[in-house]
Short mmCIF file of C-alpha atoms in Angstrom, two decimals:
data_model
loop_
_atom_site.label_atom_id
_atom_site.label_comp_id
_atom_site.label_asym_id
_atom_site.label_seq_id
_atom_site.Cartn_x
_atom_site.Cartn_y
_atom_site.Cartn_z
CA UNK A 16 -208.93 190.11 57.62
CA UNK A 17 -207.36 191.23 54.09
CA UNK A 18 -203.67 190.28 54.50
CA UNK A 19 -204.39 186.74 55.99
CA UNK A 20 -206.46 186.67 52.70
CA UNK A 21 -204.17 187.83 50.50
CA UNK A 22 -201.56 185.28 52.22
CA UNK A 23 -204.15 182.22 51.93
CA UNK A 24 -204.41 182.99 48.20
CA UNK A 25 -200.62 183.67 47.60
CA UNK A 26 -200.13 180.13 49.17
CA UNK A 27 -202.37 178.17 47.18
CA UNK A 28 -201.29 180.13 44.35
CA UNK A 29 -197.75 178.48 44.97
CA UNK A 30 -199.34 175.44 45.49
CA UNK A 31 -200.85 174.85 42.09
CA UNK A 32 -198.03 175.90 40.20
CA UNK A 33 -195.74 173.33 42.49
CA UNK A 34 -198.36 170.59 41.01
CA UNK A 35 -200.72 170.26 43.66
CA UNK A 36 -199.06 167.49 46.06
CA UNK A 37 -200.97 166.30 48.28
CA UNK A 38 -200.89 167.06 52.52
CA UNK A 39 -198.85 163.77 52.50
CA UNK A 40 -196.42 164.52 50.06
CA UNK A 41 -195.77 167.96 51.67
CA UNK A 42 -195.27 166.67 54.90
CA UNK A 43 -193.03 163.86 53.54
CA UNK A 44 -190.86 166.26 51.82
CA UNK A 45 -190.79 168.15 55.63
CA UNK A 46 -189.89 165.21 57.51
CA UNK A 47 -187.70 166.49 60.12
CA UNK A 48 -188.54 169.89 60.13
CA UNK A 49 -190.99 169.86 62.66
CA UNK A 50 -193.97 170.43 60.63
CA UNK A 51 -197.04 168.56 60.76
CA UNK A 52 -199.14 167.90 58.06
CA UNK A 53 -202.25 169.19 61.15
CA UNK A 54 -200.20 172.59 60.74
CA UNK A 55 -199.70 172.13 56.96
CA UNK A 56 -203.32 171.72 56.25
CA UNK A 57 -204.29 174.88 59.20
CA UNK A 58 -201.83 177.13 56.98
CA UNK A 59 -204.18 176.23 53.50
CA UNK A 60 -207.35 176.25 55.59
CA UNK A 61 -207.25 177.11 58.61
CA UNK A 62 -209.03 180.96 59.82
CA UNK A 63 -206.10 180.91 62.56
CA UNK A 64 -202.97 183.30 61.28
CA UNK A 65 -200.21 180.19 60.70
CA UNK A 66 -196.83 180.97 61.91
CA UNK A 67 -193.80 182.02 59.97
CA UNK A 68 -192.13 178.48 60.15
CA UNK A 69 -194.62 176.93 58.53
CA UNK A 70 -195.30 179.61 55.58
CA UNK A 71 -191.42 179.29 55.64
CA UNK A 72 -191.46 175.60 55.36
CA UNK A 73 -194.33 175.30 53.01
CA UNK A 74 -192.76 178.37 50.26
CA UNK A 75 -189.35 176.33 50.96
CA UNK A 76 -190.25 173.17 49.21
CA UNK A 77 -193.17 173.97 47.21
CA UNK A 78 -190.87 176.75 45.50
CA UNK A 79 -188.47 173.93 44.99
CA UNK A 80 -191.17 171.60 42.68
CA UNK A 81 -192.62 174.80 40.80
CA UNK A 82 -191.39 175.14 37.32
CA UNK A 83 -189.20 178.34 37.76
CA UNK A 84 -189.88 178.80 40.84
CA UNK A 85 -187.40 181.16 43.66
CA UNK A 86 -187.11 180.43 46.99
CA UNK A 87 -185.32 183.14 48.50
CA UNK A 88 -187.58 185.87 46.23
CA UNK A 89 -190.83 183.64 47.05
CA UNK A 90 -190.04 183.34 51.12
CA UNK A 91 -189.28 187.64 51.00
CA UNK A 92 -193.04 187.98 48.86
CA UNK A 93 -194.82 185.63 51.24
CA UNK A 94 -192.75 187.08 54.60
CA UNK A 95 -194.19 190.80 53.58
CA UNK A 96 -197.41 189.49 53.41
CA UNK A 97 -197.57 187.39 56.52
CA UNK A 98 -196.37 190.77 58.22
CA UNK A 99 -199.17 192.37 57.23
CA UNK A 100 -201.03 189.93 58.57
CA UNK A 101 -199.44 189.81 61.97
CA UNK A 102 -200.07 193.53 62.16
CA UNK A 103 -203.82 193.34 61.25
CA UNK A 104 -204.07 190.18 63.53
CA UNK A 105 -205.59 190.29 67.02
CA UNK A 106 -205.15 186.84 67.79
CA UNK A 107 -202.02 187.13 69.83
CA UNK A 108 -202.41 184.04 71.71
CA UNK A 109 -202.36 182.18 67.93
CA UNK A 110 -198.43 183.02 68.42
CA UNK A 111 -197.88 182.55 72.20
CA UNK A 112 -197.50 186.51 72.18
CA UNK A 113 -199.49 188.19 75.10
CA UNK A 114 -197.89 191.71 74.85
CA UNK A 115 -197.90 194.23 71.78
CA UNK A 116 -193.93 194.17 72.87
CA UNK A 117 -193.36 191.06 72.55
CA UNK A 118 -194.82 190.51 68.95
CA UNK A 119 -192.70 193.46 67.61
CA UNK A 120 -189.65 191.77 69.16
CA UNK A 121 -190.80 188.17 67.30
CA UNK A 122 -191.12 190.49 64.04
CA UNK A 123 -187.99 191.82 64.54
CA UNK A 124 -186.71 188.45 64.91
CA UNK A 125 -188.18 186.85 62.47
CA UNK A 126 -187.12 189.94 60.03
CA UNK A 127 -183.87 189.62 60.61
CA UNK A 128 -183.55 185.78 59.81
CA UNK A 129 -185.83 186.49 56.66
CA UNK A 130 -182.72 189.27 55.38
CA UNK A 131 -179.81 187.15 55.80
CA UNK A 132 -178.55 184.74 53.53
CA UNK A 133 -180.54 181.38 53.64
CA UNK A 134 -178.20 179.50 51.84
CA UNK A 135 -174.29 179.78 51.63
CA UNK A 136 -172.71 178.90 47.89
CA UNK A 137 -170.08 176.07 47.69
CA UNK A 138 -167.18 177.37 46.53
CA UNK A 139 -164.15 175.15 45.17
CA UNK A 140 -161.02 176.41 46.87
CA UNK A 141 -162.49 177.92 49.88
CA UNK A 142 -164.89 175.98 52.20
CA UNK A 143 -167.16 178.23 54.51
CA UNK A 144 -169.39 178.58 57.49
CA UNK A 145 -171.12 181.06 59.44
CA UNK A 146 -173.21 181.69 62.09
CA UNK A 147 -175.52 184.39 62.89
CA UNK A 148 -176.91 184.80 66.99
CA UNK A 149 -179.42 187.50 67.64
CA UNK A 150 -179.24 189.52 70.95
CA UNK A 151 -181.06 187.46 74.31
CA UNK A 152 -183.57 190.51 74.18
CA UNK A 153 -185.20 190.04 70.79
CA UNK A 154 -185.45 193.60 71.29
CA UNK A 155 -182.42 194.48 70.51
CA UNK A 156 -181.94 193.10 67.45
CA UNK A 157 -179.85 195.19 64.90
CA UNK A 158 -178.46 195.04 61.84
CA UNK A 159 -175.37 192.68 61.47
CA UNK A 160 -174.99 190.83 58.37
CA UNK A 161 -172.66 188.78 56.07
CA UNK A 162 -173.01 187.35 52.67
CA UNK A 163 -171.25 185.33 50.21
CA UNK A 164 -171.51 186.38 47.12
CA UNK A 165 -170.08 183.82 43.99
CA UNK A 166 -168.48 186.13 40.96
CA UNK A 167 -167.93 185.62 37.61
CA UNK A 168 -164.57 183.12 36.92
CA UNK A 169 -162.78 182.02 39.99
CA UNK A 170 -163.79 184.81 42.72
CA UNK A 171 -165.64 185.07 45.05
CA UNK A 172 -166.83 188.32 47.74
CA UNK A 173 -166.94 187.86 51.34
CA UNK A 174 -168.41 190.62 53.29
CA UNK A 175 -170.09 191.46 57.24
CA UNK A 176 -171.51 194.74 58.31
CA UNK A 177 -173.24 196.27 61.32
CA UNK A 178 -176.19 198.72 61.66
CA UNK A 179 -175.53 200.05 64.95
CA UNK A 180 -178.47 200.20 67.33
CA UNK A 181 -181.04 197.59 67.49
CA UNK A 182 -184.81 199.14 65.98
CA UNK A 183 -186.75 198.56 62.68
CA UNK A 184 -184.83 200.89 61.01
CA UNK A 185 -181.36 199.33 61.55
CA UNK A 186 -182.99 196.12 60.11
CA UNK A 187 -184.09 197.96 57.42
CA UNK A 188 -180.89 199.85 56.47
CA UNK A 189 -178.86 196.45 57.10
CA UNK A 190 -181.23 195.17 54.53
CA UNK A 191 -180.59 198.02 51.89
CA UNK A 192 -176.83 198.21 52.72
CA UNK A 193 -176.48 194.28 51.73
CA UNK A 194 -178.27 194.46 48.81
CA UNK A 195 -176.30 197.63 47.16
CA UNK A 196 -172.93 196.03 47.94
CA UNK A 197 -174.14 192.64 46.66
CA UNK A 198 -175.07 194.67 42.95
CA UNK A 199 -171.34 196.92 43.22
CA UNK A 200 -169.27 193.95 43.97
CA UNK A 201 -171.18 192.12 40.89
CA UNK A 202 -169.88 194.96 38.83
CA UNK A 203 -166.36 193.79 39.11
CA UNK A 204 -165.39 196.62 41.45
CA UNK A 205 -162.25 196.61 44.01
CA UNK A 206 -163.58 196.24 47.64
CA UNK A 207 -162.71 199.59 48.26
CA UNK A 208 -164.42 201.06 44.94
CA UNK A 209 -167.80 198.75 45.77
CA UNK A 210 -167.38 200.57 49.55
CA UNK A 211 -166.44 203.85 48.34
CA UNK A 212 -169.99 203.61 46.14
CA UNK A 213 -171.70 201.97 48.71
CA UNK A 214 -170.82 205.26 51.22
CA UNK A 215 -171.23 207.72 48.20
CA UNK A 216 -175.15 206.23 47.94
CA UNK A 217 -175.85 205.72 51.24
CA UNK A 218 -175.59 209.64 52.65
CA UNK A 219 -178.71 210.05 51.84
CA UNK A 220 -180.12 207.05 53.76
CA UNK A 221 -178.08 206.77 56.74
CA UNK A 222 -178.83 210.18 58.90
CA UNK A 223 -177.45 209.72 62.57
CA UNK A 224 -177.13 206.10 62.11
CA UNK A 225 -174.16 204.53 62.37
CA UNK A 226 -172.54 201.94 59.63
CA UNK A 227 -169.73 199.91 59.66
CA UNK A 228 -168.09 196.91 56.80
CA UNK A 229 -165.93 195.02 55.94
CA UNK A 230 -165.44 193.26 52.49
CA UNK A 231 -163.30 191.34 50.39
CA UNK A 232 -162.57 189.40 47.10
CA UNK A 233 -160.76 186.30 46.69
CA UNK A 234 -159.38 184.56 43.71
CA UNK A 235 -159.12 180.89 44.14
CA UNK A 236 -156.97 180.87 40.81
CA UNK A 237 -153.90 183.04 42.82
CA UNK A 238 -155.27 182.70 46.03
CA UNK A 239 -154.95 186.42 46.41
CA UNK A 240 -157.05 188.27 48.74
CA UNK A 241 -158.49 192.31 48.40
CA UNK A 242 -160.23 193.46 50.98
CA UNK A 243 -161.09 196.67 52.02
CA UNK A 244 -162.86 198.13 55.39
CA UNK A 245 -165.07 200.52 56.01
CA UNK A 246 -165.23 201.44 60.11
CA UNK A 247 -165.07 197.59 60.86
CA UNK A 248 -163.26 195.39 62.90
CA UNK A 249 -160.78 193.76 60.41
CA UNK A 250 -161.05 190.23 60.02
CA UNK A 251 -158.76 187.53 61.70
CA UNK A 252 -156.57 184.96 60.31
CA UNK A 253 -155.71 182.08 61.73
CA UNK A 254 -153.10 179.73 60.53
CA UNK A 255 -152.66 175.97 60.41
CA UNK A 256 -150.03 175.69 63.13
CA UNK A 257 -152.40 177.47 65.63
CA UNK A 258 -150.84 181.00 65.06
CA UNK A 259 -153.32 183.93 64.79
CA UNK A 260 -153.41 187.74 64.25
CA UNK A 261 -156.12 190.56 63.54
CA UNK A 262 -155.21 191.66 59.52
CA UNK A 263 -153.37 194.50 59.22
CA UNK A 264 -155.38 196.81 57.08
CA UNK A 265 -156.54 200.64 56.87
CA UNK A 266 -159.47 200.98 59.33
CA UNK A 267 -161.00 203.42 56.74
CA UNK A 268 -164.34 205.31 57.82
CA UNK A 269 -168.05 204.07 58.52
CA UNK A 270 -170.27 204.34 55.69
CA UNK A 271 -171.87 206.97 54.83
CA UNK A 272 -168.91 209.34 56.43
CA UNK A 273 -167.35 209.96 53.72
CA UNK A 274 -166.92 208.73 49.62
CA UNK A 275 -163.25 208.05 49.34
CA UNK A 276 -161.68 206.73 52.91
CA UNK A 277 -161.58 203.07 51.90
CA UNK A 278 -158.57 201.39 50.72
CA UNK A 279 -158.12 197.93 49.50
CA UNK A 280 -154.44 195.30 50.43
CA UNK A 281 -154.20 192.21 48.72
CA UNK A 282 -152.85 189.22 51.14
CA UNK A 283 -151.65 186.30 49.71
CA UNK A 284 -153.43 183.29 51.01
CA UNK A 285 -151.75 180.25 52.17
CA UNK A 286 -153.85 176.67 52.18
CA UNK A 287 -155.00 175.84 55.72
CA UNK A 288 -155.58 178.83 56.96
CA UNK A 289 -158.96 180.25 57.88
CA UNK A 290 -159.94 183.74 58.24
CA UNK A 291 -162.76 185.43 59.81
CA UNK A 292 -164.82 188.11 59.71
CA UNK A 293 -167.33 188.97 62.79
CA UNK A 294 -169.32 192.02 64.07
CA UNK A 295 -168.73 193.16 67.47
CA UNK A 296 -170.67 191.13 69.76
CA UNK A 297 -168.75 188.62 69.13
CA UNK A 298 -165.95 190.17 71.30
CA UNK A 299 -167.46 193.06 73.11
CA UNK A 300 -169.91 192.93 76.21
CA UNK A 301 -170.26 195.18 79.04
CA UNK A 302 -167.74 193.60 80.87
CA UNK A 303 -164.88 193.48 77.95
CA UNK A 304 -163.59 195.99 75.83
CA UNK A 305 -162.28 195.32 72.00
CA UNK A 306 -158.96 194.27 72.88
CA UNK A 307 -159.87 192.09 75.78
CA UNK A 308 -162.06 190.73 73.14
CA UNK A 309 -159.77 190.21 70.55
CA UNK A 310 -157.46 188.75 72.66
CA UNK A 311 -159.54 185.82 74.26
CA UNK A 312 -160.56 185.19 70.86
CA UNK A 313 -157.16 184.84 69.51
CA UNK A 314 -156.87 182.56 72.52
CA UNK A 315 -159.70 180.29 72.39
CA UNK A 316 -159.44 179.93 67.91
CA UNK A 317 -155.62 178.78 68.51
CA UNK A 318 -156.32 176.43 71.37
CA UNK A 319 -158.89 174.98 69.53
CA UNK A 320 -156.50 174.82 66.08
CA UNK A 321 -153.63 173.25 68.34
CA UNK A 322 -155.54 170.98 69.88
CA UNK A 323 -156.54 169.13 66.67
CA UNK A 324 -152.89 169.05 65.11
CA UNK A 325 -151.61 168.08 62.91
CA UNK A 326 -154.71 167.75 61.23
CA UNK A 327 -157.22 171.25 61.29
CA UNK A 328 -160.60 170.11 62.95
CA UNK A 329 -163.54 170.88 61.18
CA UNK A 330 -164.39 174.69 60.44
CA UNK A 331 -168.38 173.55 61.60
CA UNK A 332 -166.70 172.96 64.75
CA UNK A 333 -164.39 175.69 64.80
CA UNK A 334 -166.56 178.72 64.23
CA UNK A 335 -168.61 177.55 67.54
CA UNK A 336 -166.03 177.88 70.09
CA UNK A 337 -165.85 181.67 70.38
CA UNK A 338 -169.04 181.69 69.96
CA UNK A 339 -169.89 178.97 72.80
CA UNK A 340 -167.80 181.16 75.33
CA UNK A 341 -170.31 183.91 74.91
CA UNK A 342 -172.32 182.43 77.68
CA UNK A 343 -175.61 182.35 77.37
CA UNK A 344 -176.46 186.13 77.62
CA UNK A 345 -175.90 188.29 74.75
CA UNK A 346 -176.07 192.04 75.07
CA UNK A 347 -175.85 192.43 70.91
CA UNK A 348 -175.92 190.13 67.96
CA UNK A 349 -173.29 188.65 66.50
CA UNK A 350 -172.05 187.69 63.12
CA UNK A 351 -169.01 185.05 62.56
CA UNK A 352 -168.04 184.11 58.55
CA UNK A 353 -165.44 181.81 58.70
CA UNK A 354 -163.33 180.96 54.80
CA UNK A 355 -160.62 178.86 54.89
CA UNK A 356 -158.57 177.94 52.05
CA UNK A 357 -157.42 174.90 50.50
#
């Protein structure tokens, strides 16, 4: 199997660059990750295709030890090779998959995970928490995404987006849009300029696909938030006293529908406020529309904030409150990105 041999060779190259640590050293570094010494050995020497979880862990630890290593870039390279090996392999039993449909669903889930940010940067004056929950049916994994982008000086960009539908095409488009927005916002463009440019570039990519995005740039020095939307659900602002509301702002048109439809507004943020960027999977279900979903989100977050008064609840706990209300069956992907201002 050509791709499997290529994967094995790439792992060995990375192992060499990291100084050829022993299996015991690697296992110790990965302690608690659920990856055993035997699975590490199989990834290097076995004839069976290893699970991505094992490769993912190896790439992370070896890249961090290799001079000039780039864990995220190395992970994407190894993941592409692993995907080709999966497609070539007929060893479905090795991965616990019984049908081609199940294998395709697993690829969707893993690809989505690989394309989302692996680590959230630490920003002075801003506490950040984020969650991505896939649909209960992995074959419905779509193009929900988020990003946190440190900028020059005291600024940081925050974004959330959604490519509608559940398919490999949705995931591929999500990856392109996220990458392009990341590049545009680092050109010091305002949020609406970045989204308008993104819409212009996306016209030739989107076809019949529909995508939305909300993008903000926050200055931790002035506490001014500049924000713009391309057809996306506006963020929810939670005050320290437990009151909250959807941020009033122009909605704009979805990405690719017009190259000049987005506008930027500015908001002066206050210490203790928390802004939630979300996709519709957080609030919408087959039995609950947008408005009832927003009302439920408001109630859940306000109750959690008020219950912790006079202090604020830990952000990592607060962000889980509306997601727990979704229940076990999720009909769509859900992204929630929370930013608490200090």
